């Protein structure tokens, strides 16, 4: 099993910045990606940014140029630096880890952290 613990959410004004962190523990091996998803009220959960063990990243079009995902493999931690935040970035942000195990792909999720962008 894998456990994910997130931190760093909160309330920020438009144009501000926040940094999210997510530390993984447990049976950490054969990780495909770590990253972040978000879910706003009344909307489906969507991928925000992911990073592979090799450092390859993928971003949602809506956050390109504003958000940066990074990973510290030694600490089993993934970060999301969010700059130039907009009200539409308001959502619960979930850490995600995808693991290859036993011939299949397993998804693990953090508990979620609220990000609110408002003046």
C-alpha positions as YAML, in Angstrom:
chain: A
units: angstrom
residues:
- id: 1
  name: UNK
  ca: [0.00, 0.00, 0.00]
- id: 2
  name: UNK
  ca: [0.95, 3.61, -0.57]
- id: 3
  name: UNK
  ca: [0.02, 6.57, 1.58]
- id: 4
  name: UNK
  ca: [0.03, 10.15, 0.32]
- id: 5
  name: UNK
  ca: [0.05, 13.15, 2.64]
- id: 6
  name: UNK
  ca: [-0.56, 16.59, 1.16]
- id: 7
  name: UNK
  ca: [0.08, 20.05, 2.54]
- id: 8
  name: UNK
  ca: [0.14, 23.65, 1.40]
- id: 9
  name: UNK
  ca: [-3.37, 24.61, 0.41]
- id: 10
  name: UNK
  ca: [-5.15, 27.73, 1.57]
- id: 11
  name: UNK
  ca: [-6.69, 31.05, 0.62]
- id: 12
  name: UNK
  ca: [-4.84, 33.38, -1.73]
- id: 13
  name: UNK
  ca: [-5.71, 36.50, -3.68]
- id: 14
  name: UNK
  ca: [-5.82, 36.49, -7.48]
- id: 15
  name: UNK
  ca: [-2.32, 36.79, -8.86]
- id: 16
  name: UNK
  ca: [-0.82, 35.18, -5.78]
- id: 17
  name: UNK
  ca: [1.16, 31.99, -5.34]
- id: 18
  name: UNK
  ca: [0.91, 28.76, -3.40]
- id: 19
  name: UNK
  ca: [3.07, 25.66, -3.18]
- id: 20
  name: UNK
  ca: [1.59, 22.23, -2.60]
- id: 21
  name: UNK
  ca: [3.60, 19.27, -1.33]
- id: 22
  name: UNK
  ca: [2.80, 15.58, -1.27]
- id: 23
  name: UNK
  ca: [4.93, 12.96, 0.44]
- id: 24
  name: UNK
  ca: [4.51, 9.30, -0.42]
- id: 25
  name: UNK
  ca: [5.25, 6.44, 1.96]
- id: 26
  name: UNK
  ca: [4.75, 2.71, 2.06]
- id: 27
  name: UNK
  ca: [5.39, 0.25, -0.78]
- id: 28
  name: UNK
  ca: [6.89, 2.72, -3.20]
- id: 29
  name: UNK
  ca: [8.22, 1.02, -6.29]
- id: 30
  name: UNK
  ca: [7.61, 0.94, -10.02]
- id: 31
  name: UNK
  ca: [6.12, 4.44, -9.93]
- id: 32
  name: UNK
  ca: [4.83, 5.55, -13.31]
- id: 33
  name: UNK
  ca: [3.90, 9.11, -12.42]
- id: 34
  name: UNK
  ca: [3.24, 11.36, -9.47]
- id: 35
  name: UNK
  ca: [1.20, 14.47, -9.83]
- id: 36
  name: UNK
  ca: [-1.81, 16.58, -9.09]
- id: 37
  name: UNK
  ca: [-5.48, 16.55, -9.99]
- id: 38
  name: UNK
  ca: [-8.19, 18.97, -8.97]
- id: 39
  name: UNK
  ca: [-11.93, 18.99, -8.59]
- id: 40
  name: UNK
  ca: [-14.04, 22.12, -8.46]
- id: 41
  name: UNK
  ca: [-17.62, 22.07, -7.16]
- id: 42
  name: UNK
  ca: [-19.96, 20.54, -9.70]
- id: 43
  name: UNK
  ca: [-17.13, 19.50, -12.00]
- id: 44
  name: UNK
  ca: [-15.26, 16.30, -12.70]
- id: 45
  name: UNK
  ca: [-11.79, 15.69, -11.36]
- id: 46
  name: UNK
  ca: [-9.18, 16.76, -13.88]
- id: 47
  name: UNK
  ca: [-5.46, 16.29, -14.29]
- id: 48
  name: UNK
  ca: [-3.42, 19.37, -13.52]
- id: 49
  name: UNK
  ca: [0.20, 18.28, -13.78]
- id: 50
  name: UNK
  ca: [2.16, 15.05, -13.64]
- id: 51
  name: UNK
  ca: [5.82, 14.08, -13.59]
- id: 52
  name: UNK
  ca: [7.53, 10.78, -14.33]
- id: 53
  name: UNK
  ca: [10.46, 9.29, -12.45]
- id: 54
  name: UNK
  ca: [12.66, 10.57, -15.24]
- id: 55
  name: UNK
  ca: [11.38, 14.10, -14.88]
- id: 56
  name: UNK
  ca: [9.09, 14.30, -17.89]
- id: 57
  name: UNK
  ca: [6.17, 16.59, -17.16]
- id: 58
  name: UNK
  ca: [2.68, 17.06, -18.50]
- id: 59
  name: UNK
  ca: [0.37, 20.00, -17.83]
- id: 60
  name: UNK
  ca: [-3.24, 20.90, -18.43]
- id: 61
  name: UNK
  ca: [-3.50, 23.68, -20.98]
- id: 62
  name: UNK
  ca: [-5.20, 25.89, -18.41]
- id: 63
  name: UNK
  ca: [-2.14, 25.94, -16.14]
- id: 64
  name: UNK
  ca: [0.75, 25.92, -18.60]
- id: 65
  name: UNK
  ca: [3.15, 28.75, -17.90]
- id: 66
  name: UNK
  ca: [1.74, 29.31, -14.42]
- id: 67
  name: UNK
  ca: [2.16, 26.01, -12.57]
- id: 68
  name: UNK
  ca: [5.30, 23.94, -12.18]
- id: 69
  name: UNK
  ca: [5.37, 20.33, -11.01]
- id: 70
  name: UNK
  ca: [8.57, 18.88, -9.61]
- id: 71
  name: UNK
  ca: [9.64, 15.75, -7.84]
- id: 72
  name: UNK
  ca: [12.27, 14.81, -5.29]
- id: 73
  name: UNK
  ca: [12.79, 11.09, -5.76]
- id: 74
  name: UNK
  ca: [15.00, 10.82, -2.69]
- id: 75
  name: UNK
  ca: [12.19, 12.21, -0.51]
- id: 76
  name: UNK
  ca: [9.37, 10.54, -2.47]
- id: 77
  name: UNK
  ca: [7.77, 13.95, -2.64]
- id: 78
  name: UNK
  ca: [6.04, 15.82, -5.43]
- id: 79
  name: UNK
  ca: [5.48, 19.56, -5.45]
- id: 80
  name: UNK
  ca: [3.18, 21.91, -7.32]
- id: 81
  name: UNK
  ca: [4.26, 25.54, -7.50]
- id: 82
  name: UNK
  ca: [1.26, 27.62, -8.50]
- id: 83
  name: UNK
  ca: [1.83, 31.20, -9.63]
- id: 84
  name: UNK
  ca: [-0.48, 33.84, -11.08]
- id: 85
  name: UNK
  ca: [-3.44, 32.10, -9.52]
- id: 86
  name: UNK
  ca: [-6.90, 32.80, -10.86]
- id: 87
  name: UNK
  ca: [-10.33, 32.38, -9.26]
- id: 88
  name: UNK
  ca: [-10.98, 29.50, -11.66]
- id: 89
  name: UNK
  ca: [-8.10, 27.61, -10.04]
- id: 90
  name: UNK
  ca: [-10.24, 27.26, -6.92]
- id: 91
  name: UNK
  ca: [-10.71, 23.55, -6.24]
- id: 92
  name: UNK
  ca: [-9.73, 20.66, -4.02]
- id: 93
  name: UNK
  ca: [-6.32, 19.50, -5.19]
- id: 94
  name: UNK
  ca: [-5.49, 15.82, -4.92]
- id: 95
  name: UNK
  ca: [-2.08, 14.21, -5.05]
- id: 96
  name: UNK
  ca: [-1.92, 11.13, -7.25]
- id: 97
  name: UNK
  ca: [0.57, 8.30, -7.61]
- id: 98
  name: UNK
  ca: [0.35, 5.73, -10.37]
- id: 99
  name: UNK
  ca: [2.14, 2.46, -9.72]
- id: 100
  name: UNK
  ca: [2.78, -0.53, -11.93]
- id: 101
  name: UNK
  ca: [2.26, -3.67, -9.90]
- id: 102
  name: UNK
  ca: [1.27, -7.23, -10.62]
- id: 103
  name: UNK
  ca: [0.66, -6.56, -14.28]
- id: 104
  name: UNK
  ca: [-1.70, -3.68, -13.63]
- id: 105
  name: UNK
  ca: [-1.72, 0.04, -12.86]
- id: 106
  name: UNK
  ca: [-2.79, 1.19, -9.43]
- id: 107
  name: UNK
  ca: [-3.90, 4.72, -8.56]
- id: 108
  name: UNK
  ca: [-3.38, 6.13, -5.10]
- id: 109
  name: UNK
  ca: [-4.86, 9.41, -3.90]
- id: 110
  name: UNK
  ca: [-4.17, 11.88, -1.15]
- id: 111
  name: UNK
  ca: [-6.90, 13.25, 1.08]
- id: 112
  name: UNK
  ca: [-7.13, 16.49, -0.87]
- id: 113
  name: UNK
  ca: [-6.24, 20.05, 0.04]
- id: 114
  name: UNK
  ca: [-8.45, 23.07, -0.60]
- id: 115
  name: UNK
  ca: [-7.12, 25.92, -2.72]
- id: 116
  name: UNK
  ca: [-9.28, 29.03, -2.80]
- id: 117
  name: UNK
  ca: [-8.40, 32.01, -4.98]
- id: 118
  name: UNK
  ca: [-10.48, 35.00, -4.02]
- id: 119
  name: UNK
  ca: [-10.17, 38.66, -3.20]
...
